Coordinates of C-alpha atoms in Angstrom, one line a residue:
Chain J
X1 CA 99.2 -12.5 61.7
X2 CA 96.1 -10.7 60.3
X3 CA 96.0 -7.1 61.4
X4 CA 92.9 -5.1 62.0
X5 CA 92.2 -2.0 59.8
X6 CA 90.6 0.9 61.7
X7 CA 89.4 3.9 59.7
X8 CA 89.1 7.2 61.6
X9 CA 86.7 9.6 59.9
X10 CA 84.3 12.4 60.7
X11 CA 82.6 14.1 57.8
X12 CA 83.4 17.5 59.1
X13 CA 87.0 18.8 58.9
X14 CA 89.0 20.1 61.8
X15 CA 87.5 17.9 64.5
X16 CA 90.7 16.1 65.3
X17 CA 90.9 13.0 63.1
X18 CA 94.7 13.4 62.5
X19 CA 95.5 14.0 66.2
X20 CA 93.3 11.1 67.1
X21 CA 95.0 8.8 64.6
X22 CA 98.5 9.8 65.7
X23 CA 97.7 9.4 69.3
X24 CA 95.8 6.1 69.2
X25 CA 98.4 4.6 66.9
X26 CA 101.3 5.7 69.1
X27 CA 99.4 4.5 72.3
X28 CA 98.9 1.1 70.7
X29 CA 102.6 0.8 69.9
X30 CA 103.5 1.9 73.5
X31 CA 101.3 -1.0 74.6
X32 CA 103.5 -3.3 72.5
X33 CA 101.5 -3.6 69.3
X34 CA 102.9 -3.4 65.8
X35 CA 101.1 -0.5 64.1
X36 CA 100.9 1.4 60.9
X37 CA 99.3 4.8 60.8
X38 CA 98.3 5.5 57.2
X39 CA 97.5 9.0 55.9
X40 CA 94.4 8.8 53.7
X41 CA 94.3 12.5 52.7
X42 CA 96.0 12.6 49.3
X43 CA 97.0 16.1 48.4
X44 CA 96.5 17.5 52.0
X45 CA 98.7 15.2 54.0
X46 CA 99.2 16.1 57.7
X47 CA 99.8 13.0 59.6
X48 CA 103.6 13.4 58.9
X49 CA 103.8 16.9 60.4
X50 CA 101.5 16.1 63.4
X51 CA 103.8 13.2 64.3
X52 CA 107.0 15.1 63.6
X53 CA 108.1 12.8 60.9
X54 CA 107.8 15.2 57.9
X55 CA 111.6 15.3 57.3
X56 CA 111.9 11.5 57.0
X57 CA 109.3 11.0 54.2
X58 CA 111.1 9.5 51.1
X59 CA 108.4 7.5 49.3
X60 CA 104.7 7.5 49.8
X61 CA 101.7 5.2 49.2
X62 CA 101.2 6.7 45.7
X63 CA 104.8 5.8 44.8
X64 CA 104.0 2.3 45.8
X65 CA 100.7 2.0 43.9
X66 CA 102.4 3.4 40.8
X67 CA 105.3 1.0 41.1
X68 CA 108.2 3.3 42.1
X69 CA 109.0 1.6 45.3
X70 CA 108.2 -1.4 47.5
X71 CA 105.7 -0.9 50.3
X72 CA 108.3 -1.4 53.0
X73 CA 110.4 1.5 51.5
X74 CA 107.4 3.9 52.0
X75 CA 107.1 3.2 55.7
X76 CA 108.7 5.6 58.1
X77 CA 109.7 4.0 61.4
X78 CA 108.9 6.0 64.5
X79 CA 111.3 4.7 67.2
X80 CA 109.8 6.8 70.0
X81 CA 106.9 4.3 70.5
X82 CA 108.8 1.3 72.1
X83 CA 108.2 -1.4 73.1
X84 CA 105.9 -1.9 70.1
X85 CA 106.6 -0.9 66.5
X86 CA 105.1 2.2 64.9
X87 CA 105.3 3.1 61.2
X88 CA 103.9 6.0 59.2
X89 CA 102.6 5.3 55.7
X90 CA 102.6 8.8 54.2
X91 CA 100.6 9.9 51.2
X92 CA 101.5 12.2 48.3
X93 CA 101.2 16.0 48.9
X94 CA 101.1 17.0 45.2
X95 CA 98.5 14.6 43.9
X96 CA 94.7 14.3 44.3
X97 CA 92.2 11.8 45.5
X98 CA 92.0 10.1 42.1
X99 CA 95.7 8.9 42.5
X100 CA 94.4 5.9 44.4
X101 CA 91.2 3.9 44.3
X102 CA 89.3 1.8 46.8
X103 CA 90.6 -1.5 45.3
X104 CA 94.2 -0.3 45.6
X105 CA 93.6 0.8 49.2
X106 CA 92.4 -2.7 50.0
X107 CA 95.5 -4.2 48.3
X108 CA 97.8 -2.0 50.3
X109 CA 96.1 -2.9 53.5
X110 CA 96.1 -6.6 52.6
X111 CA 99.9 -6.5 52.3
X112 CA 100.3 -4.5 55.5
X113 CA 98.0 -6.8 57.4
X114 CA 100.3 -9.8 57.1
X115 CA 103.0 -8.1 59.2
X116 CA 101.2 -5.8 61.7
X117 CA 98.6 -5.9 64.4
X118 CA 96.8 -2.6 63.6
X119 CA 96.5 -0.3 60.6
X120 CA 94.9 3.1 61.4
X121 CA 93.7 5.1 58.4
X122 CA 93.4 8.9 58.8
X123 CA 90.5 9.6 56.5
X124 CA 90.1 13.0 54.8
X125 CA 87.1 15.2 55.7
X126 CA 84.1 14.9 53.4
X127 CA 82.1 12.0 51.9
X128 CA 83.7 11.9 48.5
X129 CA 86.3 9.7 47.0
X130 CA 88.9 10.2 49.7
X131 CA 86.4 9.0 52.3
X132 CA 85.3 6.1 50.1
X133 CA 89.0 5.1 49.7
X134 CA 89.6 5.2 53.5
X135 CA 86.4 3.2 54.2
X136 CA 87.1 0.4 51.7
X137 CA 89.6 -1.6 53.7
X138 CA 88.1 -0.9 57.1
X139 CA 87.3 -3.6 59.6
X140 CA 86.2 -1.0 62.2
X141 CA 85.3 2.6 61.8
X142 CA 85.7 5.3 64.5
X143 CA 83.8 8.6 63.9
X144 CA 85.3 11.6 65.6
X145 CA 82.9 14.4 66.6
X146 CA 83.1 17.5 68.7
X147 CA 80.3 18.6 71.1
X148 CA 79.1 21.1 68.6
X149 CA 76.0 21.0 66.3
X150 CA 77.7 21.0 62.9
X151 CA 80.1 18.2 63.6
X152 CA 77.4 16.1 65.2
X153 CA 75.1 16.6 62.2
X154 CA 78.0 15.5 59.9
X155 CA 78.8 12.6 62.1
X156 CA 75.2 11.4 61.8
X157 CA 75.4 11.5 58.0
X158 CA 78.7 9.7 58.0
X159 CA 77.5 7.0 60.5
X160 CA 74.6 6.4 58.0
X161 CA 77.0 6.1 55.1
X162 CA 79.2 3.6 57.0
X163 CA 76.2 1.5 57.8
X164 CA 75.0 1.6 54.2
X165 CA 78.4 0.4 53.0
X166 CA 78.2 -2.6 55.4
X167 CA 81.1 -1.2 57.5
X168 CA 79.1 -0.5 60.6
X169 CA 78.4 -0.2 63.4
X170 CA 80.7 2.8 63.7
X171 CA 82.0 3.7 67.1
X172 CA 82.1 7.3 68.4
X173 CA 85.0 9.4 69.7
X174 CA 83.8 12.6 71.3
X175 CA 86.8 15.0 71.1
X176 CA 87.4 18.3 72.8
X177 CA 84.8 18.0 75.5
X178 CA 85.0 20.7 78.1
X179 CA 83.5 19.3 81.4
X180 CA 83.4 22.8 82.9
X181 CA 81.3 24.1 80.0
X182 CA 79.0 21.1 80.1
X183 CA 78.5 21.7 83.8
X184 CA 77.6 25.3 83.1
X185 CA 75.2 24.0 80.4
X186 CA 77.2 25.9 77.7
X187 CA 78.1 22.7 75.9
X188 CA 76.2 19.5 74.8
X189 CA 77.0 16.6 77.2
X190 CA 78.1 13.1 76.2
X191 CA 74.5 12.0 77.0
X192 CA 73.0 14.6 74.6
X193 CA 75.3 13.4 71.8
X194 CA 74.7 9.7 72.4
X195 CA 71.0 10.3 72.4
X196 CA 71.2 12.0 69.0
X197 CA 73.6 9.6 67.3
X198 CA 72.6 6.3 69.0
X199 CA 76.1 5.1 68.5
X200 CA 78.5 3.3 70.9
X201 CA 81.1 5.6 72.4
X202 CA 84.7 4.2 72.4
X203 CA 86.3 7.3 73.9
X204 CA 85.8 10.8 75.3
X205 CA 88.7 13.1 74.9
X206 CA 88.7 16.3 77.0
X207 CA 89.7 19.7 75.7
X208 CA 93.5 19.9 76.5
X209 CA 95.8 22.8 75.8
X210 CA 98.7 20.3 75.6
X211 CA 97.4 19.2 72.2
X212 CA 98.4 22.4 70.5
X213 CA 102.0 22.4 71.8
X214 CA 102.2 18.7 70.9
X215 CA 101.4 19.4 67.3
X216 CA 103.6 22.5 67.3
X217 CA 106.5 20.2 68.3
X218 CA 105.4 17.1 66.4
X219 CA 105.3 15.0 69.5
X220 CA 101.9 13.1 70.1
X221 CA 100.7 13.8 73.6
X222 CA 100.7 10.1 74.6
X223 CA 104.5 10.2 74.3
X224 CA 104.7 12.3 77.4
X225 CA 102.1 10.7 79.3
X226 CA 99.9 12.4 81.8
X227 CA 97.7 15.2 80.3
X228 CA 93.9 14.6 80.3
X229 CA 93.8 14.0 76.5
X230 CA 96.8 11.7 76.6
X231 CA 95.1 9.5 79.2
X232 CA 91.9 9.5 77.2
X233 CA 93.8 8.3 74.1
X234 CA 95.6 5.6 76.1
X235 CA 92.2 4.4 77.4
X236 CA 90.9 4.2 73.8
X237 CA 94.0 2.1 72.8
X238 CA 93.3 -0.3 75.7
X239 CA 89.6 -0.6 74.6
X240 CA 90.8 -1.3 71.1
X241 CA 92.8 -4.2 72.6
X242 CA 89.7 -5.5 74.3
X243 CA 90.6 -4.5 77.8
X244 CA 87.7 -3.5 80.0
X245 CA 88.2 0.2 80.5
X246 CA 84.8 1.8 81.3
X247 CA 83.9 4.9 79.3
X248 CA 83.1 7.7 81.8
X249 CA 82.2 11.3 81.2
X250 CA 85.1 13.5 82.5
X251 CA 83.9 15.7 85.3
X252 CA 85.0 19.2 86.0
X253 CA 86.9 19.7 89.2
X254 CA 85.6 22.0 91.8
X255 CA 88.0 24.4 93.5
X256 CA 88.4 22.3 96.6
X257 CA 89.1 19.2 94.5
X258 CA 91.9 21.1 92.7
X259 CA 93.2 22.3 96.0
X260 CA 93.4 18.8 97.4
X261 CA 94.8 17.4 94.2
X262 CA 92.0 15.0 93.4
X263 CA 91.7 14.1 89.8
Chain D
X1 CA 102.3 19.2 91.4
X2 CA 102.3 20.4 95.0
X3 CA 99.3 21.8 96.8
X4 CA 100.4 25.4 96.4
X5 CA 101.1 25.0 92.7
X6 CA 97.8 23.3 92.2
X7 CA 96.1 26.2 93.9
X8 CA 97.8 28.8 91.7
X9 CA 97.4 26.8 88.5
X10 CA 93.7 27.4 88.5
X11 CA 94.0 28.6 84.9
X12 CA 93.5 25.8 82.4
X13 CA 97.1 25.7 81.5
X14 CA 100.1 27.3 83.2
X15 CA 102.2 29.1 80.6
X16 CA 105.4 27.4 81.8
X17 CA 104.3 24.1 80.3
X18 CA 104.3 25.4 76.8
X19 CA 107.3 27.7 76.6
X20 CA 108.6 28.0 73.1
X21 CA 106.4 25.5 71.3
X22 CA 105.1 28.3 69.0
X23 CA 108.7 28.9 67.9
X24 CA 109.0 25.2 67.1
X25 CA 105.8 25.4 65.1
X26 CA 107.0 28.4 63.1
X27 CA 110.3 26.7 62.3
X28 CA 108.7 23.4 61.3
X29 CA 106.0 25.0 59.2
X30 CA 108.5 27.3 57.4
X31 CA 110.5 24.2 56.4
X32 CA 107.6 22.1 55.4
X33 CA 105.8 24.8 53.4
X34 CA 108.9 25.8 51.4
X35 CA 109.2 22.1 50.4
X36 CA 105.5 21.7 49.6
X37 CA 105.5 24.9 47.4
X38 CA 108.5 23.8 45.4
X39 CA 107.2 20.2 45.3
X40 CA 110.6 19.0 46.3
X41 CA 110.6 16.8 49.4
X42 CA 113.5 17.0 51.8
X43 CA 114.6 13.5 50.9
X44 CA 115.0 14.6 47.2
X45 CA 117.1 17.6 48.3
X46 CA 119.4 15.2 50.1
X47 CA 119.8 13.1 46.9
X48 CA 120.5 16.3 44.9
X49 CA 123.1 17.3 47.5
X50 CA 124.8 13.9 47.1
X51 CA 124.8 14.3 43.3
X52 CA 126.3 17.7 43.5
X53 CA 129.1 16.5 45.8
X54 CA 129.8 13.6 43.5
X55 CA 130.0 15.7 40.4
X56 CA 132.1 18.4 41.9
X57 CA 134.4 16.0 43.6
X58 CA 135.5 14.6 40.2
X59 CA 137.1 18.0 39.4
X60 CA 137.8 19.9 42.6
X61 CA 138.3 19.3 46.3
X62 CA 135.4 20.4 48.4
X63 CA 134.5 20.4 52.1
X64 CA 131.9 17.7 51.9
X65 CA 130.8 18.1 55.5
X66 CA 129.7 21.7 55.1
X67 CA 128.0 21.6 51.7
X68 CA 124.5 23.1 52.2
X69 CA 121.6 22.7 49.8
X70 CA 118.5 24.5 50.9
X71 CA 115.2 25.7 49.5
X72 CA 114.2 29.2 50.3
X73 CA 110.9 31.0 49.4
X74 CA 110.8 34.8 49.3
X75 CA 108.6 37.2 47.3
X76 CA 106.7 34.4 45.6
X77 CA 109.9 32.8 44.3
X78 CA 111.4 29.5 45.2
X79 CA 115.1 29.3 45.1
X80 CA 117.6 26.5 45.5
X81 CA 120.5 27.9 47.5
X82 CA 123.7 25.9 47.3
X83 CA 126.8 26.7 49.3
X84 CA 129.9 24.7 48.7
X85 CA 133.0 25.5 50.7
X86 CA 136.2 24.6 48.8
X87 CA 139.2 23.1 50.5
X88 CA 142.1 25.5 50.3
X89 CA 144.2 23.1 48.2
X90 CA 141.4 23.1 45.6
X91 CA 143.2 25.9 43.7
X92 CA 146.7 24.8 44.4
X93 CA 147.3 22.9 41.2
X94 CA 146.6 25.9 39.1
X95 CA 150.1 27.6 38.9
X96 CA 150.2 31.3 39.5
X97 CA 146.8 31.2 41.2
X98 CA 146.9 32.8 44.6
X99 CA 146.1 30.4 47.5
X100 CA 143.4 32.5 49.0
X101 CA 141.6 30.8 51.8
X102 CA 138.4 32.1 50.4
X103 CA 136.2 29.4 49.1
X104 CA 133.9 31.3 46.8
X105 CA 134.9 31.5 43.2
X106 CA 133.6 35.1 42.9
X107 CA 136.1 36.3 45.5
X108 CA 139.0 34.1 44.5
X109 CA 141.9 36.3 43.3
X110 CA 142.3 36.2 39.5
X111 CA 145.5 34.7 38.1
X112 CA 148.3 37.2 37.8
X113 CA 149.4 38.1 34.4
X114 CA 153.1 37.3 35.1

């Protein structure tokens, strides 16, 4: 088995990289894949708390790199994502980005690759060493952006850097789209964003209030199924597996559609 | 969701779907922040707890099931709070010592002068 490494990055902070990583990783495991979600944000780790696994972290990837544990010991198993297998590889909270370098990131992923189908790396914001670390082992790169000028500008810069490093073409995840506001012309549409970034879209995730309660509780939305964002993340996971799931811009429901229960 | 519900849940999110998740968030954050600030992960605390139980058990009988080792953070001070219930018999081999059921040394009756 030679697993695929997918790095999830954005340039700008706060656009939903960690939520996206947690949910695509969990969705892939729910589809029967063997998956590691790997926190690339040394010193500001959050994938553990978003997934609700913060109390089970014993060792982290820095412990492995510095020889204090075996890689397997640093993996935290998440048993909620049957029938596949899902593991979290946490990072250190009390160190900084220099605690690991791109070569070591590649080595860690080479070791993981032998045993799993997918490794999803949650990149830190920015374009400095943490981003370079997260990019080094990548086979594919997903850039998360919001329909909002500053995150699109940063996404454009990051997409260029990914190309320059020979890791392109990146694929785009448009997160927190509000179809109702697009309809009212208060928000950039998917078409607007695609025209600016000229990058293939692998998923459109609608704004969904279930996301906040999911991170409050530490339960990724895909684990309880049916909300709009959960369905969008499940669709992305199917596309990752090569299934033909067309990318369509979510439409806002009119009052009579809501009344009739059409979705 | 029925037709009537759907009609009345016109708001983006009915409050009932999210009851109490803020409380969960507060509790989880408190726990994780206290550990982050002290730079002592929960797993290390469990190891410390095992060590304390092992050391004390060599000398005295303690109620292992109810030992609590917790980090607290108040007024810019991290504190390790350890609570160790003793088994009543723990004091029984010291003659003259009253067999109080109280587990805390501070409240254990002093040996009589007889």
